Amino acid sequence: MNGESEDSTGLHLAAVSTLHLGPVDWQIKRGECVSLSGPSGSGKSLLLRAIADLDPHGGEVRLDGVACETMAGHLWRRRVGLLPAEPFWWSERVGDHFITDVAETLDMLGLNPAALEWNTTRCSTGERQRLALARLLQSYPEVILLDEPTAALDQRSVAQVEALIEGYRLRHNAAVVWVSHDAEQCKRVASRHFTLCDGQLEACC
Amino acid sequence: MNFISLTPLDLGIASTLVILLSLLSYRFALGISRQLIFAALRTTVQLLLIGLVLKLLFANVHLGWVVLISMIMLLAAGRIVMERQERRFIGWWGYGVGTLSMFLSSFAVTLITLIVIIQPEPWYQPQFSIPLLGMMLGNTMNGVALGLERLTTSVYQQRRIIEARLIQGQTWCEAIEAIRRDAMRVGMVPMLNAMAAAGVVSLPGMMTGQILAGAEPMEAVKYQILIMFLIASGTGFGTMGAVHVAARRLFDERERLRLDRIT
């Protein structure tokens, strides 16, 4: 019994598929970070969207043994957080997107606390990417799916983001999927590495 | 009261104005001169036909006939609402959303009016029921078409923003709330404007018609006030219903935004 319950913790994908993807079987333990790479159009973003249950898909996704379908969509997405490659904003003022105090997170990301008063349309791509990460983490997701979270960042910011994610992962025992084109970054942040090719997932060493 | 009957010659004289307008728009290459003539012919034929139908209906008062005419009017209104949508729902929903909400609001309001307020004998007396329903449907149709059009185009334009809200763990309701509210409001604005302008800027058509036909002005005004209230509530309920159902249909049971459900 004990062995079984330990086995079921973390994120489990069984034959997850969409029109251009899969079937994908995948297991990511809690507290683990895995990297995912692959050519553009290979379905990386589609896979993340399917895990966050944003697109209709076949197969089953479970978190700690609980199937996605057993809870409302919005509750699932609070637990399984997705950071899209291009984040969008529903209000002009940055601060409107935050319901909790995120001063500490912003500081760790090298952002001025005054950023909350900024206008989302005037932020740089890099600022928006880091603000979106802070926005995502405020609801304390147990799984975080990062779609090229440092694509638009300079080296210093990249290091800050990596440190923040690692701290969050350890503190909250979160499972992390990190999509990156940078092989060096994959090695730095993740303990296991995967590639997606034509919608098929392959483990690599 | 003095009622002056119009002769075909009178209408012929009025029609020359439309022909003149058509010639002028041809001169300015507006590209609608043929449409103008066609629309004028169409309106003549349609109105003559409905005149004949009403004449027959008044001579043969029977609930079955009233229901049949009502249904034809409803289905025609549903078709017009669907045709006006740039992005419409796929399958039966494209026709159903607007038609069903118009059916519920227009028919309910018309029934209440007939049974509780005007109380003709019998309650479905076509002289009252058909014109009332026609006015209800005509106005509700506009509200529903405007509301649905605004909803689907806004959702399409703001699909990434809606998804950003969903990703953040908001419910589908929270994610579409602002757009839904906006769409309902847009559908109801013409009715608000009509009430504000009534009697000051415009003399409403129904009242004008009654006065032209020789009715006492105060009697015509009372009917017009009644009609305004009915139109306002019918349009409002119909628009809110249609936008509400359509907004729900844009999301599936997993609260995913499903733009594949509209064209």
PDB file of C-alpha atoms in Angstrom, chain A residues 49 53-56 68-69 71-74 77-78 82 84 88-90 135-136 138, chain B residues 160-161 163-172 174 252-258 260:
ATOM      1  CA  ARG A  49      -1.490  22.989 -23.022  1.00  0.00           C
ATOM      2  CA  ASP A  53      -6.193  20.955 -19.787  1.00  0.00           C
ATOM      3  CA  LEU A  54      -6.520  23.942 -22.100  1.00  0.00           C
ATOM      4  CA  ASP A  55      -7.057  21.793 -25.203  1.00  0.00           C
ATOM      5  CA  PRO A  56      -9.273  18.746 -25.604  1.00  0.00           C
ATOM      6  CA  CYS A  68      -7.769  15.832 -14.046  1.00  0.00           C
ATOM      7  CA  GLU A  69     -11.412  15.091 -14.933  1.00  0.00           C
ATOM      8  CA  MET A  71     -12.020  18.315 -10.524  1.00  0.00           C
ATOM      9  CA  ALA A  72     -13.303  21.492 -12.201  1.00  0.00           C
ATOM     10  CA  GLY A  73     -11.079  22.880 -14.946  1.00  0.00           C
ATOM     11  CA  HIS A  74     -10.182  26.050 -13.082  1.00  0.00           C
ATOM     12  CA  ARG A  77      -5.265  24.854 -13.597  1.00  0.00           C
ATOM     13  CA  ARG A  78      -4.642  26.437 -10.199  1.00  0.00           C
ATOM     14  CA  LEU A  82       1.363  27.037 -17.225  1.00  0.00           C
ATOM     15  CA  PRO A  84       3.115  30.401 -21.893  1.00  0.00           C
ATOM     16  CA  PHE A  88      -1.106  38.003 -22.075  1.00  0.00           C
ATOM     17  CA  TRP A  89      -2.595  40.587 -19.731  1.00  0.00           C
ATOM     18  CA  TRP A  90      -6.246  41.370 -19.130  1.00  0.00           C
ATOM     19  CA  ARG A 135       1.764  36.132 -11.551  1.00  0.00           C
ATOM     20  CA  LEU A 136       1.748  32.374 -12.013  1.00  0.00           C
ATOM     21  CA  GLN A 138       1.208  33.635  -6.582  1.00  0.00           C
TER      22      GLN A 138
ATOM     23  CA  ARG B 160      -5.341  34.974 -25.821  1.00  0.00           C
ATOM     24  CA  ILE B 161      -6.395  37.215 -22.952  1.00  0.00           C
ATOM     25  CA  GLU B 163      -6.853  31.983 -22.034  1.00  0.00           C
ATOM     26  CA  ALA B 164      -4.424  33.937 -19.866  1.00  0.00           C
ATOM     27  CA  ARG B 165      -7.216  34.238 -17.303  1.00  0.00           C
ATOM     28  CA  LEU B 166      -8.026  30.528 -17.554  1.00  0.00           C
ATOM     29  CA  ILE B 167      -4.355  29.627 -17.145  1.00  0.00           C
ATOM     30  CA  GLN B 168      -4.310  31.726 -13.996  1.00  0.00           C
ATOM     31  CA  GLY B 169      -7.048  29.484 -12.598  1.00  0.00           C
ATOM     32  CA  GLN B 170     -10.031  31.755 -13.119  1.00  0.00           C
ATOM     33  CA  THR B 171     -13.402  30.151 -13.804  1.00  0.00           C
ATOM     34  CA  TRP B 172     -14.845  30.438 -17.319  1.00  0.00           C
ATOM     35  CA  GLU B 174     -14.634  35.204 -14.524  1.00  0.00           C
ATOM     36  CA  ASP B 252     -16.761  23.216 -22.677  1.00  0.00           C
ATOM     37  CA  GLU B 253     -17.339  21.165 -19.548  1.00  0.00           C
ATOM     38  CA  ARG B 254     -13.623  21.429 -18.705  1.00  0.00           C
ATOM     39  CA  GLU B 255     -13.864  25.248 -18.884  1.00  0.00           C
ATOM     40  CA  ARG B 256     -11.681  25.365 -21.987  1.00  0.00           C
ATOM     41  CA  LEU B 257     -12.210  28.153 -24.501  1.00  0.00           C
ATOM     42  CA  ARG B 258     -13.574  26.389 -27.599  1.00  0.00           C
ATOM     43  CA  ASP B 260     -13.600  25.666 -32.831  1.00  0.00           C
TER      44      ASP B 260
END
